[in-house]
Amino acid sequence: MRKLLTLYLLLGAILAAQAQQTQKPVLHGKNWMAITGKPLAATAGAMTFQKGGNAVDAACAMLAATCTMWDVLSWGGETQALLYNPKTKKVIAINAMGVAPTGATPEFFKSKGYNFPPEYGPLAATTPGTPGGLMHMLANYGTLSLEEVLAPAIELAAGYPIEAQTANSIERGKERIKQWPYSKKVFLTHLGEEREAPVAGDIFVQQDLLQTLTKLVEAERQALKKGKSRKEAIMAAYDRFYKGDIAKEFVRGSKEQGGLITMKDLANWKPLEEEPLVVNYKGIDVYKLQQWTQGPSLLQALNILENFDLKSMGYNSSRYIHTVYQSMSLAFADRDFYYGDPYVAPQEPMKGLLSKDYARQRAALIQYERNDAKIGPGDPYPFEGKKNPYLKLLKDRGFEFDTIRRNFAPTHDLRNGSSMVEYQDRLWRGTTTIEAADKEGWVVSITPSGGWLPACIAGNTGIGMSQRMQSFVLDEQLNPFNVVAPGKRPRVTLTPSMALKEGKPYLSFAVQGGDTQEQNLLQFFLNVVEFSMNVQQAAEAANFNTNQLWLSLGGTKTEDRQPKPGHILLHDSTPEEVREQLKQMGYTLDFDDRTSGPINAIYFDWKHNSLWGGSSNHGEDYGIGW
């Protein structure tokens, strides 16, 4: 046993040493840091800082730019954000997730032969959240005008040299794009030619979107001329989007193509400010959005992992990988059954799920010898002093409760379903991330998404509609808290992160990648906290992904979404000894040279009063500091 432990420690030391070499340098800044998914969008953040804006202004400018550049999202999507306010020393959660429209019921989708809402087209759309979220953040916590913050995005809409990643994505999705007349008009700039999408370097012009953004600025200008305050003027633009002529054209274009969104749906929706959820891990307070996201699953995993000496196991040793994999599988089993919109009944048992005592009970389930293919949701209700009202539902679903281990285990095999290639693609569905911080202490972490290519554009607005309806379920047996209903938010994968240490910002971090987001953010955090990596080393470090979860994105058939117990994605550099040990534990191994979506992060160096930025070596993510 001692020899095995020595081997683990030696292996961990070797892998940690390898992780010191990065393909991109760590960023350093004294005054500000701006990081996001596209170089031009990071430049928009830098331009906004140079105008005198704070981190909120810069984050909003980057959000507008990434939406305009179709960085796996559009203006019709959703925004999820955490803000640190240095004046109050509090973390604020922004919920700018759209809701299901009028008529979006399980019966409606089942009548069309769906087991889940569709992943593309007008019936996949929730109400737009990003414009409202941006304007809410800017009005309440920024310093600049909407016109100043939207200036880079407006210039981009007027025409920018499109990059290969987006241009090729349009070409790959062109057959679907041709189904929607307004999308075809915008995206297929070489219609009838062999390549119908733009080519890299083409000046990509979006005239309809340019007009929409210009209308927002016009509304602000008119309000200011009438003597309105800065905040009131920004909210006048908000009203024009959600209640005025922009809303009317959006609804008209959506309905023409078979969508459900109404004027009342837009007028009734609004962004919300929330108390974030938080747990303490070894003296560090980690903040996530509430259970309408998958964010609490990272908090649950940290609570479980706090019961183990991870550092002694060694970075990415087989025992470390196994322990973290099991912890994530336990957390995701709870996510898949208990998470949903907190503003719609029934109420999720979050107090129990985030209880340290519950985590200890879950940690005791981990078997050191083998992967547990029968991990199911636990019972958090006793940790709230309540009785679980869903015992019959779980039994009907095919789960048996182990009274000794306190776990609901499936009685049926979940290993079938879609091919591994299809599953991995759905697991990895992307978005973008935005990280900003300034010397005054403002910090912003955003994971916006929705309206990605191939997107259905709503009328002559230039705005791609969200596809987030697909994250709902139609059957309460899968998750009684996440059944689609008009006015309800789907439980999404999108999940910015923030950590405070001794009451000060410590880390701000986020990643794209569907159901892998919390997995990769958890490992990034542990890389920094347990293995002393800097933000760039931690962003580039080899991660691993569990496939032992229900997919939140993908096809409309049940088999498209089913878990694949024991399937694990490992980095190509994983040593042969680790591979063999994991196989002996019952894992099915897949390999890639990319095992994480692009992680973007900021570390706060209070010893030197400076900012450290990390931006993944995968994709086009880019950061600028000053």
PDB file of C-alpha atoms in Angstrom, residues 155 277 345 390 407 453:
ATOM      1  CA  GLU A 155     -19.479  48.989 -35.492  1.00  0.00           C
ATOM      2  CA  LEU A 277     -25.700  30.060  -3.390  1.00  0.00           C
ATOM      3  CA  ALA A 345     -43.604  25.275  -7.459  1.00  0.00           C
ATOM      4  CA  TYR A 390     -41.193  11.995  -4.426  1.00  0.00           C
ATOM      5  CA  ASN A 407     -29.128   6.199  -2.252  1.00  0.00           C
ATOM      6  CA  LEU A 453     -25.595  28.716 -35.060  1.00  0.00           C
TER       7      LEU A 453
END
